[in-house]
Short mmCIF file of C-alpha atoms in Angstrom, two decimals:
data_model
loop_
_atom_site.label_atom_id
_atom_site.label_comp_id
_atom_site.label_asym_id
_atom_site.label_seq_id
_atom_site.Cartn_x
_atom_site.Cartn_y
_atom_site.Cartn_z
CA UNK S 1 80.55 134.20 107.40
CA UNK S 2 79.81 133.26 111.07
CA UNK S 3 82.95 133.15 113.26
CA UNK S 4 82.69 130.97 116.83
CA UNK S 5 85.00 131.63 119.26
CA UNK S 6 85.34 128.84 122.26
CA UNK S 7 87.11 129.18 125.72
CA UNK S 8 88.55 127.27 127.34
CA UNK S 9 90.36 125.00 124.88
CA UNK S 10 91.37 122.28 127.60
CA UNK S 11 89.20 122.02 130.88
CA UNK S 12 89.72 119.96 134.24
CA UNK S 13 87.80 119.90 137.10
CA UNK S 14 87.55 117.72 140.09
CA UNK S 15 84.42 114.97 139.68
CA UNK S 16 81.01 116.51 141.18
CA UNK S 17 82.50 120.03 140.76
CA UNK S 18 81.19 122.31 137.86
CA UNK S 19 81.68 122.93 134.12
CA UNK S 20 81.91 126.00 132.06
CA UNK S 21 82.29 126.76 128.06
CA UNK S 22 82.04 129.68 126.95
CA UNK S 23 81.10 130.56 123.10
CA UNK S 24 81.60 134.05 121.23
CA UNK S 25 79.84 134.58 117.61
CA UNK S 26 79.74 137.22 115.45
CA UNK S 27 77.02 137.42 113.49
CA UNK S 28 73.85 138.91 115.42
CA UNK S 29 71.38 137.28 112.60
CA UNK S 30 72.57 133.38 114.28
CA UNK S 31 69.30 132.10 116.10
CA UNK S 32 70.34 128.37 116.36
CA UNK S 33 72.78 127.35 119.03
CA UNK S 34 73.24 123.37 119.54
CA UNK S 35 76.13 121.97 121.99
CA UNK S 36 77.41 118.68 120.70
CA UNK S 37 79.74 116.03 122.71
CA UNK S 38 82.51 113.67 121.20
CA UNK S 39 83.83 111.58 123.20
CA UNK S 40 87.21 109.74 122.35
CA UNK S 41 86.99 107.92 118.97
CA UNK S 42 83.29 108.01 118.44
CA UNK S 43 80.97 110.62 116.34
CA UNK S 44 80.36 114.20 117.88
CA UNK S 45 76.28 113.45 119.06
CA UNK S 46 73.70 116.72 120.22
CA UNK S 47 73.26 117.16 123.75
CA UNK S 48 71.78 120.35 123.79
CA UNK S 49 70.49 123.43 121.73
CA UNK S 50 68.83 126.58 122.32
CA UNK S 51 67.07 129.15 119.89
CA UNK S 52 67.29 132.55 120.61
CA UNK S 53 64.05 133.68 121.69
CA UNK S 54 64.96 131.72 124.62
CA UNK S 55 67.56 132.77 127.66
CA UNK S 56 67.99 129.90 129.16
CA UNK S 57 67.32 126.10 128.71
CA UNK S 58 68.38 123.09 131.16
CA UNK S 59 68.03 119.40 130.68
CA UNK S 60 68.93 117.55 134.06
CA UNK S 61 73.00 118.21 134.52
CA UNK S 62 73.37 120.20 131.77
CA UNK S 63 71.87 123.72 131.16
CA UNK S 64 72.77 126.35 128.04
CA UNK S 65 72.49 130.52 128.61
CA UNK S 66 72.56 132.86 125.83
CA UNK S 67 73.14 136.48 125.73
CA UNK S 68 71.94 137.82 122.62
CA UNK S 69 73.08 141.00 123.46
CA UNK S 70 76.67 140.34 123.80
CA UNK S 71 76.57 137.57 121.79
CA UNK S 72 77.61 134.47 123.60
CA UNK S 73 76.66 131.65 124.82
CA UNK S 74 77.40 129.02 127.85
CA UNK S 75 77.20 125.33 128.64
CA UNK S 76 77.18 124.53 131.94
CA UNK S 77 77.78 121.35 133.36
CA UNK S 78 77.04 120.51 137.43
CA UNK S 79 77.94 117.52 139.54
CA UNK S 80 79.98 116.16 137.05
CA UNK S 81 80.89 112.63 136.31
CA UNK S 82 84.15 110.43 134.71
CA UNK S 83 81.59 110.02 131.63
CA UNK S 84 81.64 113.57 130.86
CA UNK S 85 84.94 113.52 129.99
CA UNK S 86 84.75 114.57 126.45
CA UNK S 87 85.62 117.44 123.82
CA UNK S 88 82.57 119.33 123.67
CA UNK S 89 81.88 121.29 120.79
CA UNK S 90 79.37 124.59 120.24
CA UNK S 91 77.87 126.20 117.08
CA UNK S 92 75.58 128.85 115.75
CA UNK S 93 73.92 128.78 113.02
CA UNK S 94 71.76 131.84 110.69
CA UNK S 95 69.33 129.20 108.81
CA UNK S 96 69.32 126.31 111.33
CA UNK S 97 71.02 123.86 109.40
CA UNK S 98 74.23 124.85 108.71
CA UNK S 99 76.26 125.63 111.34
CA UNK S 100 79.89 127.17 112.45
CA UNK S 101 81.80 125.15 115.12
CA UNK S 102 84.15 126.25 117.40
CA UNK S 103 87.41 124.71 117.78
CA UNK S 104 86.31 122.39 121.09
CA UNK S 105 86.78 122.21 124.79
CA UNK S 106 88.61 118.75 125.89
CA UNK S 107 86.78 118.80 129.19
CA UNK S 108 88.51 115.61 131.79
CA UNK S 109 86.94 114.77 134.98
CA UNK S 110 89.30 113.67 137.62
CA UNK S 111 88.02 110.89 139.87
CA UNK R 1 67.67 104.87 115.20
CA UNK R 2 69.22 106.90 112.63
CA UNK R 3 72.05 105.33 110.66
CA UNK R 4 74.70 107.61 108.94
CA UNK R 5 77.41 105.10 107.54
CA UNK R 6 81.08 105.91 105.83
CA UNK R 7 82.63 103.81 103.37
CA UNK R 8 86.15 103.48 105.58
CA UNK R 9 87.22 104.31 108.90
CA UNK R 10 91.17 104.50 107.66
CA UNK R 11 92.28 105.33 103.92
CA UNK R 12 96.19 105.95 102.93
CA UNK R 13 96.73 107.85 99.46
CA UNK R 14 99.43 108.73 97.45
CA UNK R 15 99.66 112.51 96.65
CA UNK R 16 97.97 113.27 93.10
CA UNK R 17 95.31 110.32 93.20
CA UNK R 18 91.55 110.80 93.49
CA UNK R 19 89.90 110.32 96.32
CA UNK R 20 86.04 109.38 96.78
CA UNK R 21 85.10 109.09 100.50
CA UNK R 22 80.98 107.58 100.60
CA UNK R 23 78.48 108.65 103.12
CA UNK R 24 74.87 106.73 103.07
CA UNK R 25 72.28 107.58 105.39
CA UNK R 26 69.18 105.93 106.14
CA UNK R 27 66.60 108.08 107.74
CA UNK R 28 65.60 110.01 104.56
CA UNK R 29 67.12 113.04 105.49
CA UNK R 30 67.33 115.95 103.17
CA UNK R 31 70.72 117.64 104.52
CA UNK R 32 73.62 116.00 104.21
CA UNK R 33 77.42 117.53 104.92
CA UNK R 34 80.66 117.07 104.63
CA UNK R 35 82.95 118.32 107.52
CA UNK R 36 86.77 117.69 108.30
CA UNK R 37 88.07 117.68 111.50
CA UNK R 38 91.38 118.85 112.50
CA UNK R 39 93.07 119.35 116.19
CA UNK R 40 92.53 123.12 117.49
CA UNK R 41 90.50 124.12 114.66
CA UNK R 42 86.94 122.08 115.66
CA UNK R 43 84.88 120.87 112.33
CA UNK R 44 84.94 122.86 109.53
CA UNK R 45 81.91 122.62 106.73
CA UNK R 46 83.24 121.79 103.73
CA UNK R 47 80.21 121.01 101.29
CA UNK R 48 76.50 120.29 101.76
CA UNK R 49 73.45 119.36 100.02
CA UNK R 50 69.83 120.01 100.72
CA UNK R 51 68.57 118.09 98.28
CA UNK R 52 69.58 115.41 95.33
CA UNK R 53 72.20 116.81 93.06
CA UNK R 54 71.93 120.42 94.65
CA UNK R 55 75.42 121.49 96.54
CA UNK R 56 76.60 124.61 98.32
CA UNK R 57 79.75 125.04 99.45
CA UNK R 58 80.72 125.62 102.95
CA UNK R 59 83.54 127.29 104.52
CA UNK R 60 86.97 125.21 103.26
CA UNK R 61 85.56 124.08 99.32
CA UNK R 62 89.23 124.69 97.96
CA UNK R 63 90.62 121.31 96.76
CA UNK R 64 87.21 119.24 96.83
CA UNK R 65 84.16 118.63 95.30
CA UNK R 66 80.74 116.72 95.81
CA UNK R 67 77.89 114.51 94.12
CA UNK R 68 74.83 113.42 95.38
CA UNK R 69 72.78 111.96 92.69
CA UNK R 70 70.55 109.35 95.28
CA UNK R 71 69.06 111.14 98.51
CA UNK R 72 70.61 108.77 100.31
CA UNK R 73 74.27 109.16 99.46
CA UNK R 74 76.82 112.11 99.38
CA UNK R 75 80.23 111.50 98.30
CA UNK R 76 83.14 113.94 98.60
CA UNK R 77 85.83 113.50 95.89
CA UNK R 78 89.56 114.81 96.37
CA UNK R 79 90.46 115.49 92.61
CA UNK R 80 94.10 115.46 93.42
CA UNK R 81 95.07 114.85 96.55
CA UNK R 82 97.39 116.80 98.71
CA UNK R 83 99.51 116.10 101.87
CA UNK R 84 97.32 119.04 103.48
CA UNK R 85 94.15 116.97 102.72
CA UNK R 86 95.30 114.49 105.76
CA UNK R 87 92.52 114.52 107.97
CA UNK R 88 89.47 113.13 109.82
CA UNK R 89 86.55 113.49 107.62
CA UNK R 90 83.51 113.27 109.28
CA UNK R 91 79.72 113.25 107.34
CA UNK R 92 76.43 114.01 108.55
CA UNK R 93 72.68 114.41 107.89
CA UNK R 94 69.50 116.24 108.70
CA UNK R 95 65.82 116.96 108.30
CA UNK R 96 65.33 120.48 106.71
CA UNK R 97 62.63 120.57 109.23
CA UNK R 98 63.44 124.12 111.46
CA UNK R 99 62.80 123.01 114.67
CA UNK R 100 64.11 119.47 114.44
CA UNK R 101 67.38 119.64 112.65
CA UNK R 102 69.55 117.87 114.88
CA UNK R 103 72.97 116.58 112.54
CA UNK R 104 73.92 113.30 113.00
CA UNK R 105 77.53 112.31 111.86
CA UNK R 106 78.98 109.17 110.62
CA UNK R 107 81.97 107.03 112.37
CA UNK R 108 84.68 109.50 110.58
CA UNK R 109 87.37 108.63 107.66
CA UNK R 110 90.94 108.95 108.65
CA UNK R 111 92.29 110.11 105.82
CA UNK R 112 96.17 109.79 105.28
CA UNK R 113 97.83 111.26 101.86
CA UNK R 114 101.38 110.37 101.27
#
């Protein structure tokens, strides 16, 4: 089956500096790629997704970049703020609905 | 707004007993899942269902099993349960439509097994 790789697993950066997670996957049929954010004791909830006929997608802080070619994929997070502390997960999927997480980033802003 | 609801938040079992953990959702979602959630090892699919009593397992079946006899409800039964069942169990539900299949989860059932 589909094996996702994340990096880092724990991730602090300095509020209004930038975010970056990294995901690996190995199987070059995946075409779905959603981001999802938990923050502490609440449900994991979508922020992002991209499909792969696209490169690149952005939705005001927050922008995803895949590399079908090498097979991985980014989240990158600008300007960031004390209420994106969070784990952040990422997944692939072959059929769009069932998907293979990676383990999680615990991203902490420091004020 | 979509509503995906479990039947606890915290549950403590004895090893050996049978477990049912409830997941109801109210959007009329096809998909529904079963994940668990473990520190270091993200979510991990267990079982899910794409339609009313229809089942596939997912990537960690070994020690559970699932019913879904009402579109609306998927349960997840732990026939014996085992110390190395202890975990956050998290559901969640879909449409099977391709480009809007966004999952959304439940609150999460901290399961504890004695």
């Amino acid at each position: 089956g589909e094996n996702v790789e994340q990096h880092p697993s724990t991730l602090s950066v300095q509020e209004g500096d930038s975010a970056v997670i990294k995901c690996t996957y190995s199987d070059s049929a995946s075409n779905y790629f959603p981001w999802y954010k938990q923050e502490l004791g609440k449900r994991p909830q979508l922020i992002i997704d991209i499909r792969s006929n696209v490169g690149e997608k952005k939705d005001q802080r927050i922008a995803v970049t895949l590399n079908k070619t090498a097979k991985h994929f980014s989240l990158h997070i600008t300007e960031t703020q004390p209420e994106d502390s969070a784990v952040y997960f990422c997944a692939a999927s072959i059929n769009d609905y069932k998907l293979s997480f990676g383990a999680g980033t615990t991203v902490t802003v420091r004020a | 707004d979509v509503k995906v609801t479990q039947s606890s938040r915290y549950l403590v079992k004895r090893t050996g007993e049978k477990v049912f953990l409830e997941c109801v959702q109210d959007m009329d979602h096809e998909n529904m899942f079963w994940y668990r959630q473990d520190p270091g090892l993200g979510l991990r699919l267990i079982y899910f269902s794409y339609d009313v009593k229809m089942k596939e397992k997912g990537d960690i079946p070994e020690g559970y099993s699932v019913s879904r006899e009402k579109k609306e409800r998927f349960s997840l039964i732990l026939e014996s349960a085992s110390t190395n069942q202890t975990s956050m169990y998290l559901c969640a539900s879909s449409l099977r439509e391709p480009t809007n299949n966004e999952q959304f989860f439940g609150p999460g059932t901290r399961l504890t097994v004695l």
